[in-house]
């Protein structure tokens, strides 16, 4: 008999929402290129523009500010390759920000996070002030929510300070979409990256939101698609699925209180079974769906494997493309990598998570704890 599986890794990729599946299938049934003037082309165009409206509405942007991309990695790369002289970034950023920042040739100024997983805002302000006096084009990149801890970052505060200093702001908002209310207009950033598959859409679609009036050199040049901001025939099916997922996820924001209750029940259960367990970033204002749990002295990879054998999909920090699990740079920048040298297990829940899934997790955790040193 196959053991039922419980999926608790939404921050790596959320299950496809039924609304997104339906939109993908409807778009796949269309024929034509959205740039063609005939009826077939216009129907594909209509599907893309409808998705653009849905994504824009979900994040408080205007449709003209949405540039569809292959995902957030491309959106991040496009902003970071924008010819900056200096880039101020937090040590919490995702690899898809850190990699292109290092490759950009810009001077990098990295700001550490506090022990609760929130960037040190005083240090960030000081770094911005220093950069503003050094001349040239300066970018500040700060994620909206961390993918490992779920800690929300003070992007609006950073953007307000950056504006005074003449610096541009980019935010990687991948983990926030559909999990906390978002308002691009109020945030004050010039650029924002989004990903479809973290919100229950298909992988391979995302968006770069560029404030109206802000210019950015395209990363992919060629045809005139996306108002000359991203060349290449649009992936209409994935974009349609992204639109439907963004819309459904945003309508469900009220359901986030339900997720926060499930997350709290999970964390309480873990603490009871393993009094030594640490919920990383617990003191921060954080996403309602994410728990990062470390048991000092226990390797996170071992826990992930044991939980997998018990039918549970969780991850050790961020899922990385090679499938390898290394030391987390997020724990490192929080100053926790020494104390929590075994790493931490990330449990991330979402729209399809039920109480029974949390019960499955806790039963497995207790069994593992009873059989090992976890309860110590
Ligand atoms: N930024 C963050 C914070 C992420 O968690 C991820 C995915 O893991 C990405 C960017 C990359 O997104 P995509 O898979 O759409 O390229």
mmCIF file of N, CA and C in Angstrom, residues 61-115:
data_model
loop_
_atom_site.group_PDB
_atom_site.id
_atom_site.type_symbol
_atom_site.label_atom_id
_atom_site.label_comp_id
_atom_site.label_asym_id
_atom_site.label_seq_id
_atom_site.Cartn_x
_atom_site.Cartn_y
_atom_site.Cartn_z
ATOM 1 N N UNK A 61 -0.723 47.424 -8.873
ATOM 2 C CA UNK A 61 0.032 48.113 -9.943
ATOM 3 C C UNK A 61 -0.919 48.390 -11.100
ATOM 4 N N UNK A 62 -0.452 49.147 -12.085
ATOM 5 C CA UNK A 62 -1.275 49.342 -13.277
ATOM 6 C C UNK A 62 -0.834 48.313 -14.319
ATOM 7 N N UNK A 63 -1.742 47.920 -15.239
ATOM 8 C CA UNK A 63 -1.359 46.905 -16.244
ATOM 9 C C UNK A 63 -0.118 47.316 -17.036
ATOM 10 N N UNK A 64 0.049 48.618 -17.302
ATOM 11 C CA UNK A 64 1.212 49.046 -18.099
ATOM 12 C C UNK A 64 2.532 48.842 -17.341
ATOM 13 N N UNK A 65 2.440 48.596 -16.044
ATOM 14 C CA UNK A 65 3.672 48.394 -15.261
ATOM 15 C C UNK A 65 4.124 46.928 -15.243
ATOM 16 N N UNK A 66 3.286 46.039 -15.781
ATOM 17 C CA UNK A 66 3.605 44.597 -15.719
ATOM 18 C C UNK A 66 4.340 44.152 -16.982
ATOM 19 N N UNK A 67 5.542 43.594 -16.814
ATOM 20 C CA UNK A 67 6.291 43.008 -17.929
ATOM 21 C C UNK A 67 6.401 41.513 -17.648
ATOM 22 N N UNK A 68 5.778 40.682 -18.475
ATOM 23 C CA UNK A 68 5.854 39.241 -18.227
ATOM 24 C C UNK A 68 7.234 38.707 -18.584
ATOM 25 N N UNK A 69 7.723 37.808 -17.735
ATOM 26 C CA UNK A 69 9.048 37.198 -17.911
ATOM 27 C C UNK A 69 8.911 35.683 -17.745
ATOM 28 N N UNK A 70 10.045 34.989 -17.808
ATOM 29 C CA UNK A 70 10.014 33.531 -17.610
ATOM 30 C C UNK A 70 9.970 33.176 -16.129
ATOM 31 N N UNK A 71 10.004 34.156 -15.257
ATOM 32 C CA UNK A 71 9.971 33.879 -13.820
ATOM 33 C C UNK A 71 10.666 34.994 -13.071
ATOM 34 N N UNK A 72 10.769 34.831 -11.768
ATOM 35 C CA UNK A 72 11.394 35.881 -10.965
ATOM 36 C C UNK A 72 12.908 35.918 -11.155
ATOM 37 N N UNK A 73 13.514 34.786 -11.464
ATOM 38 C CA UNK A 73 14.967 34.779 -11.694
ATOM 39 C C UNK A 73 15.305 35.748 -12.821
ATOM 40 N N UNK A 74 14.537 35.666 -13.910
ATOM 41 C CA UNK A 74 14.782 36.582 -15.036
ATOM 42 C C UNK A 74 14.476 38.026 -14.637
ATOM 43 N N UNK A 75 13.392 38.234 -13.899
ATOM 44 C CA UNK A 75 13.033 39.598 -13.491
ATOM 45 C C UNK A 75 14.147 40.193 -12.620
ATOM 46 N N UNK A 76 14.652 39.392 -11.672
ATOM 47 C CA UNK A 76 15.746 39.874 -10.812
ATOM 48 C C UNK A 76 16.986 40.187 -11.647
ATOM 49 N N UNK A 77 17.320 39.262 -12.558
ATOM 50 C CA UNK A 77 18.531 39.447 -13.381
ATOM 51 C C UNK A 77 18.420 40.710 -14.224
ATOM 52 N N UNK A 78 17.230 40.972 -14.737
ATOM 53 C CA UNK A 78 17.028 42.147 -15.589
ATOM 54 C C UNK A 78 17.314 43.437 -14.804
ATOM 55 N N UNK A 79 16.810 43.504 -13.588
ATOM 56 C CA UNK A 79 17.025 44.720 -12.787
ATOM 57 C C UNK A 79 18.500 44.857 -12.411
ATOM 58 N N UNK A 80 19.109 43.764 -11.971
ATOM 59 C CA UNK A 80 20.481 43.847 -11.459
ATOM 60 C C UNK A 80 21.494 44.109 -12.568
ATOM 61 N N UNK A 81 21.126 43.774 -13.810
ATOM 62 C CA UNK A 81 22.025 44.044 -14.943
ATOM 63 C C UNK A 81 21.793 45.440 -15.500
ATOM 64 N N UNK A 82 21.126 46.287 -14.746
ATOM 65 C CA UNK A 82 20.713 47.610 -15.259
ATOM 66 C C UNK A 82 21.794 48.674 -15.291
ATOM 67 N N UNK A 83 23.059 48.294 -15.225
ATOM 68 C CA UNK A 83 24.141 49.276 -15.352
ATOM 69 C C UNK A 83 24.331 50.126 -14.100
ATOM 70 N N UNK A 84 24.193 49.514 -12.919
ATOM 71 C CA UNK A 84 24.350 50.255 -11.658
ATOM 72 C C UNK A 84 25.824 50.403 -11.306
ATOM 73 N N UNK A 85 26.152 51.518 -10.704
ATOM 74 C CA UNK A 85 27.523 51.681 -10.194
ATOM 75 C C UNK A 85 27.653 51.000 -8.836
ATOM 76 N N UNK A 86 26.607 51.131 -8.009
ATOM 77 C CA UNK A 86 26.645 50.517 -6.673
ATOM 78 C C UNK A 86 25.306 49.843 -6.404
ATOM 79 N N UNK A 87 25.361 48.680 -5.781
ATOM 80 C CA UNK A 87 24.133 47.978 -5.381
ATOM 81 C C UNK A 87 24.214 47.714 -3.883
ATOM 82 N N UNK A 88 23.201 48.201 -3.152
ATOM 83 C CA UNK A 88 23.091 47.900 -1.711
ATOM 84 C C UNK A 88 22.105 46.742 -1.604
ATOM 85 N N UNK A 89 22.510 45.668 -0.932
ATOM 86 C CA UNK A 89 21.625 44.509 -0.847
ATOM 87 C C UNK A 89 21.703 43.885 0.533
ATOM 88 N N UNK A 90 20.640 43.186 0.917
ATOM 89 C CA UNK A 90 20.676 42.509 2.210
ATOM 90 C C UNK A 90 21.290 41.131 1.998
ATOM 91 N N UNK A 91 21.912 40.627 3.055
ATOM 92 C CA UNK A 91 22.488 39.283 2.991
ATOM 93 C C UNK A 91 21.415 38.210 2.963
ATOM 94 N N UNK A 92 20.154 38.621 3.061
ATOM 95 C CA UNK A 92 19.034 37.677 3.079
ATOM 96 C C UNK A 92 18.552 37.321 1.685
ATOM 97 N N UNK A 93 19.042 38.039 0.668
ATOM 98 C CA UNK A 93 18.464 37.900 -0.670
ATOM 99 C C UNK A 93 18.623 36.488 -1.224
ATOM 100 N N UNK A 94 17.719 36.153 -2.126
ATOM 101 C CA UNK A 94 17.736 34.858 -2.806
ATOM 102 C C UNK A 94 18.929 34.797 -3.769
ATOM 103 N N UNK A 95 19.384 33.589 -4.071
ATOM 104 C CA UNK A 95 20.522 33.412 -4.995
ATOM 105 C C UNK A 95 20.288 34.118 -6.330
ATOM 106 N N UNK A 96 19.038 34.217 -6.739
ATOM 107 C CA UNK A 96 18.742 34.844 -8.039
ATOM 108 C C UNK A 96 18.917 36.356 -7.996
ATOM 109 N N UNK A 97 19.125 36.895 -6.797
ATOM 110 C CA UNK A 97 19.510 38.307 -6.652
ATOM 111 C C UNK A 97 21.022 38.376 -6.430
ATOM 112 N N UNK A 98 21.526 37.520 -5.516
ATOM 113 C CA UNK A 98 22.952 37.582 -5.164
ATOM 114 C C UNK A 98 23.841 37.295 -6.378
ATOM 115 N N UNK A 99 23.480 36.270 -7.166
ATOM 116 C CA UNK A 99 24.308 35.869 -8.321
ATOM 117 C C UNK A 99 24.448 37.008 -9.329
ATOM 118 N N UNK A 100 23.347 37.531 -9.871
ATOM 119 C CA UNK A 100 23.478 38.623 -10.841
ATOM 120 C C UNK A 100 24.084 39.889 -10.245
ATOM 121 N N UNK A 101 23.889 40.121 -8.947
ATOM 122 C CA UNK A 101 24.502 41.304 -8.331
ATOM 123 C C UNK A 101 26.022 41.147 -8.392
ATOM 124 N N UNK A 102 26.506 39.936 -8.038
ATOM 125 C CA UNK A 102 27.967 39.703 -8.064
ATOM 126 C C UNK A 102 28.503 39.783 -9.484
ATOM 127 N N UNK A 103 27.692 39.336 -10.441
ATOM 128 C CA UNK A 103 28.161 39.322 -11.838
ATOM 129 C C UNK A 103 28.054 40.698 -12.505
ATOM 130 N N UNK A 104 27.392 41.636 -11.854
ATOM 131 C CA UNK A 104 27.071 42.905 -12.522
ATOM 132 C C UNK A 104 28.269 43.841 -12.667
ATOM 133 N N UNK A 105 29.296 43.612 -11.876
ATOM 134 C CA UNK A 105 30.458 44.504 -11.909
ATOM 135 C C UNK A 105 30.267 45.735 -11.043
ATOM 136 N N UNK A 106 29.080 45.902 -10.464
ATOM 137 C CA UNK A 106 28.832 47.054 -9.588
ATOM 138 C C UNK A 106 29.555 46.846 -8.252
ATOM 139 N N UNK A 107 29.798 47.937 -7.552
ATOM 140 C CA UNK A 107 30.312 47.823 -6.180
ATOM 141 C C UNK A 107 29.137 47.332 -5.326
ATOM 142 N N UNK A 108 29.371 46.297 -4.508
ATOM 143 C CA UNK A 108 28.283 45.758 -3.686
ATOM 144 C C UNK A 108 28.467 46.173 -2.233
ATOM 145 N N UNK A 109 27.386 46.601 -1.606
ATOM 146 C CA UNK A 109 27.420 46.916 -0.172
ATOM 147 C C UNK A 109 26.366 46.031 0.478
ATOM 148 N N UNK A 110 26.845 45.046 1.265
ATOM 149 C CA UNK A 110 25.905 44.073 1.845
ATOM 150 C C UNK A 110 25.562 44.442 3.281
ATOM 151 N N UNK A 111 24.282 44.354 3.601
ATOM 152 C CA UNK A 111 23.812 44.687 4.950
ATOM 153 C C UNK A 111 23.304 43.409 5.607
ATOM 154 N N UNK A 112 23.712 43.189 6.848
ATOM 155 C CA UNK A 112 23.341 41.962 7.552
ATOM 156 C C UNK A 112 21.925 42.062 8.109
ATOM 157 N N UNK A 113 21.433 40.918 8.572
ATOM 158 C CA UNK A 113 20.103 40.893 9.203
ATOM 159 C C UNK A 113 20.269 40.789 10.708
ATOM 160 N N UNK A 114 19.245 41.175 11.444
ATOM 161 C CA UNK A 114 19.244 40.984 12.894
ATOM 162 C C UNK A 114 18.875 39.523 13.181
ATOM 163 N N UNK A 115 18.948 39.150 14.443
ATOM 164 C CA UNK A 115 18.713 37.755 14.836
ATOM 165 C C UNK A 115 17.301 37.263 14.547
#
